[in-house]
Amino acid sequence: MKGSSGEARAEAFANIALAKYWGKADVPLNLPAVPSISITLDPLRTETHVRFDPDLERDGFELDQVSAEEGERRRVEALLDQVRAEAGMTERARVVSRNHFPTAAGLASSASGFAALAAAARAAAGLDWDTKRISSLARQASASAARSVFGGFVELPAGEPGDADLAARPLFAEQHWDLCVVVAVTAEARKPVGSTRGMNHTRNTSPYYRPWVDAAPALAERVRAGVAHRDLPSLGAAMEQSTLAMHACAMAADPGILYWQPATLSAIHALRAAREQDGLQAWLTVDAGPHVKALCAESDVDHVKTLLDGTEGVLRTLVCRPGSGVKLV
Ligand code: PMV
């Protein structure tokens, strides 16, 4: 059944990886070389509207009221091409997307964006797909987007080359554990090296790439067990090791990729010192950018937030909690 009007709107939350994805097993199919595990983050929400229109000559993509640059537009077009092929349609679409992140959080997210786009596009095309297929479609645009299709705690397995249908799967719903993530925003600028370029450069030049790929499954297993048992210290330790191993691998590329800024390191040291000296139960992670995210229990949120707000170079903090999966709105 085709969407009655050929249009649909969906929203999805961003996510943060507790066990990191870094490296592709198959570049054209965008398959991750390592398993990753994430928490979907409320309130970092993207809302996307898709409208197929026979009068359009090409797909248009507007993000936060600005026409997207050509590279971004092409990524959107590639996803729409797949939907059109499945639905047997030729109409081009107008895509309007909005990040409802608190003002200038500096956290633009392809994960929430492509998850919302995949859900809205398949609905607008009238395709009766389950979440697994939506996740697989989103994964081809951005692997972390596959995870944002689901709420709570989510796993994206490593892909075998050629495994075109790989999708994320939910591990535990958002009610499983009332963890908090305090995001410390440390810079306003866009990251200098996008994740795809960073991963491919790391794979091609870093002597630590193979060891990272070999070590990642055991780290993901420790993260999975920590989540399953709601054991914050063991989850936190595995998450920090996954983060530092991923960054060490990227830093060892030629030339090295360094996402951290001075404030990143200040926040890391502040958290670790508070943990070691005051017993604060908070652990950190950092994605392909300079922001630091601290994982803690609800009872420690105020303490962690005060600590990070007071760290030199931290521009602002933002408290997130486990969010739900993608939905049509
Ligand atoms: O899916 P991408 O291309 O946005 O890459 C995400 C990479 C990291 O954020 C660094 C790790 C992760 O698993 O989300």
mmCIF file of C-alpha atoms and ligand atoms in Angstrom:
data_model
loop_
_atom_site.group_PDB
_atom_site.id
_atom_site.type_symbol
_atom_site.label_atom_id
_atom_site.label_comp_id
_atom_site.label_asym_id
_atom_site.label_seq_id
_atom_site.Cartn_x
_atom_site.Cartn_y
_atom_site.Cartn_z
ATOM 1 C CA MET A 1 0.000 0.000 0.000
ATOM 2 C CA LYS A 2 1.391 3.376 -0.936
ATOM 3 C CA GLY A 3 1.175 6.127 1.695
ATOM 4 C CA SER A 4 -2.136 7.787 0.807
ATOM 5 C CA SER A 5 -0.502 11.157 0.224
ATOM 6 C CA GLY A 6 3.064 10.015 -0.586
ATOM 7 C CA GLU A 7 4.344 11.797 2.495
ATOM 8 C CA ALA A 8 5.247 10.901 6.066
ATOM 9 C CA ARG A 9 6.985 12.336 9.109
ATOM 10 C CA ALA A 10 9.124 10.436 11.612
ATOM 11 C CA GLU A 11 11.256 11.236 14.607
ATOM 12 C CA ALA A 12 14.223 9.466 16.162
ATOM 13 C CA PHE A 13 16.659 10.061 18.989
ATOM 14 C CA ALA A 14 20.448 10.119 18.683
ATOM 15 C CA ASN A 15 22.447 7.439 20.468
ATOM 16 C CA ILE A 16 25.788 7.084 22.171
ATOM 17 C CA ALA A 17 27.907 3.971 21.738
ATOM 18 C CA LEU A 18 28.922 2.220 24.963
ATOM 19 C CA ALA A 19 30.977 -0.219 22.839
ATOM 20 C CA LYS A 20 32.339 1.672 19.859
ATOM 21 C CA TYR A 21 32.009 1.010 16.164
ATOM 22 C CA TRP A 22 35.113 2.078 14.255
ATOM 23 C CA GLY A 23 36.043 0.454 10.944
ATOM 24 C CA LYS A 24 34.149 -1.070 8.027
ATOM 25 C CA ALA A 25 34.125 -4.727 6.959
ATOM 26 C CA ASP A 26 32.612 -3.783 3.593
ATOM 27 C CA VAL A 27 32.866 -0.181 2.420
ATOM 28 C CA PRO A 28 30.229 -0.151 -0.385
ATOM 29 C CA LEU A 29 27.672 -1.925 1.841
ATOM 30 C CA ASN A 30 28.742 0.110 4.897
ATOM 31 C CA LEU A 31 29.111 -2.920 7.162
ATOM 32 C CA PRO A 32 30.852 -2.448 10.520
ATOM 33 C CA ALA A 33 33.969 -4.493 11.216
ATOM 34 C CA VAL A 34 33.193 -4.650 14.951
ATOM 35 C CA PRO A 35 30.048 -5.066 17.062
ATOM 36 C CA SER A 36 28.757 -1.965 18.861
ATOM 37 C CA ILE A 37 26.268 -1.345 21.680
ATOM 38 C CA SER A 38 24.476 1.933 22.370
ATOM 39 C CA ILE A 39 21.918 3.808 24.446
ATOM 40 C CA THR A 40 19.294 5.791 22.580
ATOM 41 C CA LEU A 41 19.327 9.329 23.972
ATOM 42 C CA ASP A 42 16.277 11.349 24.940
ATOM 43 C CA PRO A 43 16.022 14.381 24.304
ATOM 44 C CA LEU A 44 18.453 14.508 21.323
ATOM 45 C CA ARG A 45 15.687 14.220 18.714
ATOM 46 C CA THR A 46 15.531 14.696 14.942
ATOM 47 C CA GLU A 47 12.243 15.081 13.084
ATOM 48 C CA THR A 48 12.156 14.402 9.338
ATOM 49 C CA HIS A 49 9.407 14.899 6.775
ATOM 50 C CA VAL A 50 9.504 13.185 3.366
ATOM 51 C CA ARG A 51 7.181 14.046 0.498
ATOM 52 C CA PHE A 52 7.368 12.339 -2.889
ATOM 53 C CA ASP A 53 6.346 14.722 -5.648
ATOM 54 C CA PRO A 54 6.047 13.901 -9.385
ATOM 55 C CA ASP A 55 6.860 17.533 -10.228
ATOM 56 C CA LEU A 56 10.332 17.458 -8.676
ATOM 57 C CA GLU A 57 13.344 16.962 -10.928
ATOM 58 C CA ARG A 58 15.681 15.911 -8.173
ATOM 59 C CA ASP A 59 15.637 15.127 -4.478
ATOM 60 C CA GLY A 60 15.912 18.131 -2.179
ATOM 61 C CA PHE A 61 17.208 18.055 1.383
ATOM 62 C CA GLU A 62 16.853 20.862 3.890
ATOM 63 C CA LEU A 63 18.356 20.570 7.370
ATOM 64 C CA ASP A 64 17.520 23.076 10.090
ATOM 65 C CA GLN A 65 16.038 25.447 7.502
ATOM 66 C CA VAL A 66 19.142 25.453 5.311
ATOM 67 C CA SER A 67 19.605 23.618 1.987
ATOM 68 C CA ALA A 68 22.082 20.841 2.712
ATOM 69 C CA GLU A 69 25.439 20.747 0.965
ATOM 70 C CA GLU A 70 25.728 18.461 -2.062
ATOM 71 C CA GLY A 71 27.543 15.615 -0.252
ATOM 72 C CA GLU A 72 24.802 15.392 2.387
ATOM 73 C CA ARG A 73 22.079 15.646 -0.265
ATOM 74 C CA ARG A 74 23.632 12.704 -2.122
ATOM 75 C CA ARG A 75 23.598 10.533 0.999
ATOM 76 C CA VAL A 76 19.896 11.265 1.360
ATOM 77 C CA GLU A 77 19.339 10.587 -2.340
ATOM 78 C CA ALA A 78 21.117 7.208 -2.071
ATOM 79 C CA LEU A 79 18.733 6.141 0.697
ATOM 80 C CA LEU A 80 15.716 7.361 -1.275
ATOM 81 C CA ASP A 81 16.949 5.471 -4.371
ATOM 82 C CA GLN A 82 16.765 2.230 -2.417
ATOM 83 C CA VAL A 83 13.254 2.990 -1.223
ATOM 84 C CA ARG A 84 12.174 3.891 -4.772
ATOM 85 C CA ALA A 85 13.671 0.667 -6.149
ATOM 86 C CA GLU A 86 11.763 -1.418 -3.578
ATOM 87 C CA ALA A 87 8.504 0.474 -4.095
ATOM 88 C CA GLY A 88 8.782 0.571 -7.903
ATOM 89 C CA MET A 89 8.452 4.337 -7.995
ATOM 90 C CA THR A 90 10.336 7.105 -9.734
ATOM 91 C CA GLU A 91 9.113 10.277 -7.987
ATOM 92 C CA ARG A 92 11.751 12.478 -6.404
ATOM 93 C CA ALA A 93 11.267 13.693 -2.856
ATOM 94 C CA ARG A 94 11.575 16.780 -0.752
ATOM 95 C CA VAL A 95 13.120 16.002 2.639
ATOM 96 C CA VAL A 96 12.928 18.495 5.482
ATOM 97 C CA SER A 97 14.739 17.633 8.672
ATOM 98 C CA ARG A 98 15.048 19.396 11.983
ATOM 99 C CA ASN A 99 17.258 18.701 14.973
ATOM 100 C CA HIS A 100 15.380 19.454 18.170
ATOM 101 C CA PHE A 101 18.548 19.554 20.183
ATOM 102 C CA PRO A 102 18.845 22.280 22.774
ATOM 103 C CA THR A 103 20.142 25.410 21.075
ATOM 104 C CA ALA A 104 23.554 24.998 19.470
ATOM 105 C CA ALA A 105 24.378 21.870 21.411
ATOM 106 C CA GLY A 106 27.114 21.193 18.860
ATOM 107 C CA LEU A 107 25.885 17.644 18.538
ATOM 108 C CA ALA A 108 24.612 17.340 14.975
ATOM 109 C CA SER A 109 23.713 13.734 14.542
ATOM 110 C CA SER A 110 23.612 11.540 11.482
ATOM 111 C CA ALA A 111 22.313 8.697 13.656
ATOM 112 C CA SER A 112 18.965 10.266 14.554
ATOM 113 C CA GLY A 113 18.742 11.913 11.118
ATOM 114 C CA PHE A 114 19.113 8.780 9.015
ATOM 115 C CA ALA A 115 16.949 6.692 11.357
ATOM 116 C CA ALA A 116 14.123 9.232 11.033
ATOM 117 C CA LEU A 117 14.693 9.522 7.275
ATOM 118 C CA ALA A 118 14.572 5.745 6.737
ATOM 119 C CA ALA A 119 11.316 5.442 8.694
ATOM 120 C CA ALA A 120 9.656 8.432 7.017
ATOM 121 C CA ALA A 121 10.785 7.463 3.494
ATOM 122 C CA ARG A 122 9.519 3.885 3.691
ATOM 123 C CA ALA A 123 6.159 5.117 5.083
ATOM 124 C CA ALA A 124 5.841 7.826 2.429
ATOM 125 C CA ALA A 125 6.510 5.171 -0.240
ATOM 126 C CA GLY A 126 3.859 2.913 1.310
ATOM 127 C CA LEU A 127 6.299 0.078 2.036
ATOM 128 C CA ASP A 128 5.119 -2.190 4.818
ATOM 129 C CA TRP A 129 8.487 -2.776 6.454
ATOM 130 C CA ASP A 130 9.307 -3.927 9.990
ATOM 131 C CA THR A 131 11.861 -2.141 12.178
ATOM 132 C CA LYS A 132 14.577 -4.610 11.193
ATOM 133 C CA ARG A 133 14.338 -3.549 7.561
ATOM 134 C CA ILE A 134 14.196 0.105 8.483
ATOM 135 C CA SER A 135 17.325 -0.394 10.598
ATOM 136 C CA SER A 136 19.122 -2.111 7.721
ATOM 137 C CA LEU A 137 18.232 0.760 5.373
ATOM 138 C CA ALA A 138 19.412 3.368 7.893
ATOM 139 C CA ARG A 139 22.621 1.382 8.468
ATOM 140 C CA GLN A 140 23.612 1.713 4.842
ATOM 141 C CA ALA A 141 23.660 5.518 5.202
ATOM 142 C CA SER A 142 25.253 5.629 8.658
ATOM 143 C CA ALA A 143 25.905 2.491 10.714
ATOM 144 C CA SER A 144 25.159 4.218 14.021
ATOM 145 C CA ALA A 145 21.743 5.203 12.571
ATOM 146 C CA ALA A 146 20.776 1.520 12.508
ATOM 147 C CA ARG A 147 20.871 1.629 16.333
ATOM 148 C CA SER A 148 18.697 4.771 16.630
ATOM 149 C CA VAL A 149 15.772 2.857 15.072
ATOM 150 C CA PHE A 150 15.373 1.096 18.434
ATOM 151 C CA GLY A 151 14.893 2.462 21.937
ATOM 152 C CA GLY A 152 16.862 1.690 25.078
ATOM 153 C CA PHE A 153 19.971 -0.466 24.789
ATOM 154 C CA VAL A 154 20.775 -1.611 21.255
ATOM 155 C CA GLU A 155 23.361 -3.779 19.529
ATOM 156 C CA LEU A 156 24.660 -3.633 15.973
ATOM 157 C CA PRO A 157 26.612 -6.817 15.233
ATOM 158 C CA ALA A 158 29.724 -6.804 13.063
ATOM 159 C CA GLY A 159 28.911 -7.513 9.418
ATOM 160 C CA GLU A 160 30.320 -10.250 7.230
ATOM 161 C CA PRO A 161 31.353 -8.874 3.809
ATOM 162 C CA GLY A 162 28.334 -9.067 1.480
ATOM 163 C CA ASP A 163 25.742 -9.220 4.279
ATOM 164 C CA ALA A 164 23.468 -6.574 2.739
ATOM 165 C CA ASP A 165 20.617 -7.037 5.265
ATOM 166 C CA LEU A 166 22.543 -6.413 8.477
ATOM 167 C CA ALA A 167 20.408 -4.568 11.054
ATOM 168 C CA ALA A 168 20.670 -3.525 14.685
ATOM 169 C CA ARG A 169 18.668 -5.355 17.335
ATOM 170 C CA PRO A 170 17.225 -4.192 20.640
ATOM 171 C CA LEU A 171 18.899 -5.663 23.737
ATOM 172 C CA PHE A 172 16.821 -4.048 26.503
ATOM 173 C CA ALA A 173 14.023 -1.485 26.452
ATOM 174 C CA GLU A 174 14.576 1.993 27.891
ATOM 175 C CA GLN A 175 12.861 0.969 31.161
ATOM 176 C CA HIS A 176 15.569 -1.633 31.813
ATOM 177 C CA TRP A 177 17.890 0.805 33.571
ATOM 178 C CA ASP A 178 17.518 4.480 34.497
ATOM 179 C CA LEU A 179 21.065 5.437 33.536
ATOM 180 C CA CYS A 180 21.934 9.022 32.706
ATOM 181 C CA VAL A 181 24.342 10.457 30.173
ATOM 182 C CA VAL A 182 25.705 13.934 30.894
ATOM 183 C CA VAL A 183 27.042 15.446 27.675
ATOM 184 C CA ALA A 184 29.806 18.034 28.084
ATOM 185 C CA VAL A 185 29.858 20.209 24.953
ATOM 186 C CA THR A 186 33.420 21.436 24.385
ATOM 187 C CA ALA A 187 33.359 23.092 20.950
ATOM 188 C CA GLU A 188 30.925 24.595 18.465
ATOM 189 C CA ALA A 189 32.729 23.764 15.227
ATOM 190 C CA ARG A 190 32.025 20.763 13.005
ATOM 191 C CA LYS A 191 34.403 17.862 13.429
ATOM 192 C CA PRO A 192 37.363 18.137 11.033
ATOM 193 C CA VAL A 193 37.348 14.501 9.890
ATOM 194 C CA GLY A 194 34.005 12.795 9.242
ATOM 195 C CA SER A 195 33.579 9.284 10.610
ATOM 196 C CA THR A 196 33.636 7.464 7.254
ATOM 197 C CA ARG A 197 36.826 9.179 6.134
ATOM 198 C CA GLY A 198 38.334 8.714 9.597
ATOM 199 C CA MET A 199 37.547 4.997 9.657
ATOM 200 C CA ASN A 200 38.859 4.308 6.175
ATOM 201 C CA HIS A 201 42.034 6.278 6.835
ATOM 202 C CA THR A 202 42.512 4.372 10.104
ATOM 203 C CA ARG A 203 42.041 1.016 8.394
ATOM 204 C CA ASN A 204 44.485 1.921 5.636
ATOM 205 C CA THR A 205 47.269 3.387 7.752
ATOM 206 C CA SER A 206 47.014 2.581 11.471
ATOM 207 C CA PRO A 207 49.198 -0.275 12.764
ATOM 208 C CA TYR A 208 46.659 -0.604 15.597
ATOM 209 C CA TYR A 209 43.678 -1.220 13.325
ATOM 210 C CA ARG A 210 43.898 -5.044 13.335
ATOM 211 C CA PRO A 211 44.490 -5.248 17.095
ATOM 212 C CA TRP A 212 41.461 -2.959 17.594
ATOM 213 C CA VAL A 213 39.220 -5.133 15.396
ATOM 214 C CA ASP A 214 40.470 -8.222 17.233
ATOM 215 C CA ALA A 215 39.884 -6.703 20.690
ATOM 216 C CA ALA A 216 36.479 -5.081 20.060
ATOM 217 C CA PRO A 217 34.232 -8.192 20.334
ATOM 218 C CA ALA A 218 35.423 -8.978 23.873
ATOM 219 C CA LEU A 219 34.922 -5.336 24.887
ATOM 220 C CA ALA A 220 31.391 -5.412 23.451
ATOM 221 C CA GLU A 221 30.731 -8.631 25.376
ATOM 222 C CA ARG A 222 31.797 -6.957 28.638
ATOM 223 C CA VAL A 223 29.559 -3.984 27.838
ATOM 224 C CA ARG A 224 26.640 -6.306 27.074
ATOM 225 C CA ALA A 225 27.120 -8.170 30.381
ATOM 226 C CA GLY A 226 27.391 -4.888 32.316
ATOM 227 C CA VAL A 227 24.130 -3.668 30.802
ATOM 228 C CA ALA A 228 22.381 -7.013 31.361
ATOM 229 C CA HIS A 229 23.355 -7.056 35.065
ATOM 230 C CA ARG A 230 22.941 -3.300 35.542
ATOM 231 C CA ASP A 231 26.520 -3.282 36.792
ATOM 232 C CA LEU A 232 27.701 0.290 36.274
ATOM 233 C CA PRO A 233 31.357 -0.138 37.380
ATOM 234 C CA SER A 234 31.963 -3.036 35.002
ATOM 235 C CA LEU A 235 30.011 -1.415 32.164
ATOM 236 C CA GLY A 236 31.868 1.866 32.772
ATOM 237 C CA ALA A 237 35.305 0.221 32.755
ATOM 238 C CA ALA A 238 34.581 -1.638 29.490
ATOM 239 C CA MET A 239 33.096 1.494 27.905
ATOM 240 C CA GLU A 240 36.142 3.601 28.779
ATOM 241 C CA GLN A 241 38.480 0.964 27.394
ATOM 242 C CA SER A 242 36.467 0.731 24.178
ATOM 243 C CA THR A 243 36.595 4.535 23.814
ATOM 244 C CA LEU A 244 40.302 4.864 24.515
ATOM 245 C CA ALA A 245 41.162 1.891 22.281
ATOM 246 C CA MET A 246 39.154 3.375 19.401
ATOM 247 C CA HIS A 247 40.836 6.762 19.762
ATOM 248 C CA ALA A 248 44.304 5.204 20.200
ATOM 249 C CA CYS A 249 43.751 3.306 16.954
ATOM 250 C CA ALA A 250 42.718 6.496 15.105
ATOM 251 C CA MET A 251 45.556 8.538 16.640
ATOM 252 C CA ALA A 252 48.064 5.959 15.386
ATOM 253 C CA ALA A 253 46.963 6.459 11.757
ATOM 254 C CA ASP A 254 49.317 8.270 9.354
ATOM 255 C CA PRO A 255 48.762 11.184 9.763
ATOM 256 C CA GLY A 256 47.082 10.628 13.107
ATOM 257 C CA ILE A 257 43.441 11.591 13.647
ATOM 258 C CA LEU A 258 42.982 13.537 16.839
ATOM 259 C CA TYR A 259 39.394 14.438 17.719
ATOM 260 C CA TRP A 260 40.187 15.743 21.194
ATOM 261 C CA GLN A 261 40.555 19.348 22.231
ATOM 262 C CA PRO A 262 42.159 20.579 25.461
ATOM 263 C CA ALA A 263 38.699 20.689 27.080
ATOM 264 C CA THR A 264 38.138 17.029 26.148
ATOM 265 C CA LEU A 265 41.182 16.033 28.144
ATOM 266 C CA SER A 266 40.301 18.381 31.030
ATOM 267 C CA ALA A 267 36.858 16.797 31.313
ATOM 268 C CA ILE A 268 38.310 13.286 31.177
ATOM 269 C CA HIS A 269 40.788 14.080 33.958
ATOM 270 C CA ALA A 270 38.175 15.847 36.095
ATOM 271 C CA LEU A 271 35.879 12.820 35.941
ATOM 272 C CA ARG A 272 38.611 10.312 36.593
ATOM 273 C CA ALA A 273 39.991 12.318 39.523
ATOM 274 C CA ALA A 274 36.522 12.570 41.088
ATOM 275 C CA ARG A 275 36.080 8.853 40.666
ATOM 276 C CA GLU A 276 39.438 7.929 42.128
ATOM 277 C CA GLN A 277 39.481 10.489 44.936
ATOM 278 C CA ASP A 278 35.797 10.903 45.863
ATOM 279 C CA GLY A 279 34.372 7.617 44.630
ATOM 280 C CA LEU A 280 32.094 9.334 42.103
ATOM 281 C CA GLN A 281 30.484 6.581 40.026
ATOM 282 C CA ALA A 282 30.799 8.086 36.550
ATOM 283 C CA TRP A 283 32.554 6.840 33.427
ATOM 284 C CA LEU A 284 33.271 8.595 30.169
ATOM 285 C CA THR A 285 33.052 8.087 26.468
ATOM 286 C CA VAL A 286 34.031 10.243 23.471
ATOM 287 C CA ASP A 287 32.832 9.850 19.865
ATOM 288 C CA ALA A 288 34.466 11.109 16.670
ATOM 289 C CA GLY A 289 34.499 14.642 18.050
ATOM 290 C CA PRO A 290 35.650 16.631 21.085
ATOM 291 C CA HIS A 291 32.622 16.256 23.387
ATOM 292 C CA VAL A 292 32.782 14.104 26.516
ATOM 293 C CA LYS A 293 29.803 12.049 27.649
ATOM 294 C CA ALA A 294 29.634 10.792 31.215
ATOM 295 C CA LEU A 295 27.570 7.782 32.192
ATOM 296 C CA CYS A 296 26.181 7.731 35.739
ATOM 297 C CA ALA A 297 23.208 6.798 37.908
ATOM 298 C CA GLU A 298 20.302 9.207 38.317
ATOM 299 C CA SER A 299 21.423 9.890 41.915
ATOM 300 C CA ASP A 300 24.802 11.236 40.711
ATOM 301 C CA VAL A 301 23.572 13.447 37.878
ATOM 302 C CA ASP A 302 23.779 16.723 39.798
ATOM 303 C CA HIS A 303 27.296 15.966 41.007
ATOM 304 C CA VAL A 304 28.529 15.009 37.516
ATOM 305 C CA LYS A 305 26.849 18.006 35.913
ATOM 306 C CA THR A 306 28.350 20.439 38.453
ATOM 307 C CA LEU A 307 31.780 18.910 37.973
ATOM 308 C CA LEU A 308 31.655 19.142 34.169
ATOM 309 C CA ASP A 309 30.066 22.614 34.153
ATOM 310 C CA GLY A 310 33.008 23.763 36.265
ATOM 311 C CA THR A 311 35.651 22.244 33.982
ATOM 312 C CA GLU A 312 37.653 24.710 31.931
ATOM 313 C CA GLY A 313 36.624 24.718 28.276
ATOM 314 C CA VAL A 314 33.276 22.993 28.803
ATOM 315 C CA LEU A 315 30.707 25.253 27.147
ATOM 316 C CA ARG A 316 27.576 23.633 28.524
ATOM 317 C CA THR A 317 26.181 20.324 29.660
ATOM 318 C CA LEU A 318 23.096 18.441 28.704
ATOM 319 C CA VAL A 319 21.460 15.575 30.594
ATOM 320 C CA CYS A 320 20.092 12.641 28.567
ATOM 321 C CA ARG A 321 18.202 9.506 29.540
ATOM 322 C CA PRO A 322 17.377 6.288 27.668
ATOM 323 C CA GLY A 323 14.949 7.149 24.871
ATOM 324 C CA SER A 324 12.482 5.275 22.681
ATOM 325 C CA GLY A 325 12.848 4.031 19.114
ATOM 326 C CA VAL A 326 11.912 5.740 15.856
ATOM 327 C CA LYS A 327 8.232 6.524 15.325
ATOM 328 C CA LEU A 328 5.949 8.108 12.776
ATOM 329 C CA VAL A 329 4.485 11.365 14.012
HETATM 330 O O1 PMV B 1 27.807 5.682 11.912
HETATM 331 P P1 PMV B 1 28.813 6.772 11.802
HETATM 332 O O2 PMV B 1 29.454 6.803 10.472
HETATM 333 O O3 PMV B 1 28.247 8.091 12.228
HETATM 334 O O4 PMV B 1 30.012 6.437 12.827
HETATM 335 C C1 PMV B 1 29.896 6.462 14.223
HETATM 336 C C2 PMV B 1 31.225 6.319 14.876
HETATM 337 C C3 PMV B 1 31.261 6.589 16.379
HETATM 338 O O5 PMV B 1 30.291 7.530 16.748
HETATM 339 C C4 PMV B 1 32.638 7.147 16.733
HETATM 340 C C5 PMV B 1 31.098 5.312 17.197
HETATM 341 C C6 PMV B 1 29.710 4.749 17.283
HETATM 342 O O6 PMV B 1 29.629 3.517 17.432
HETATM 343 O O7 PMV B 1 28.734 5.494 17.256
#
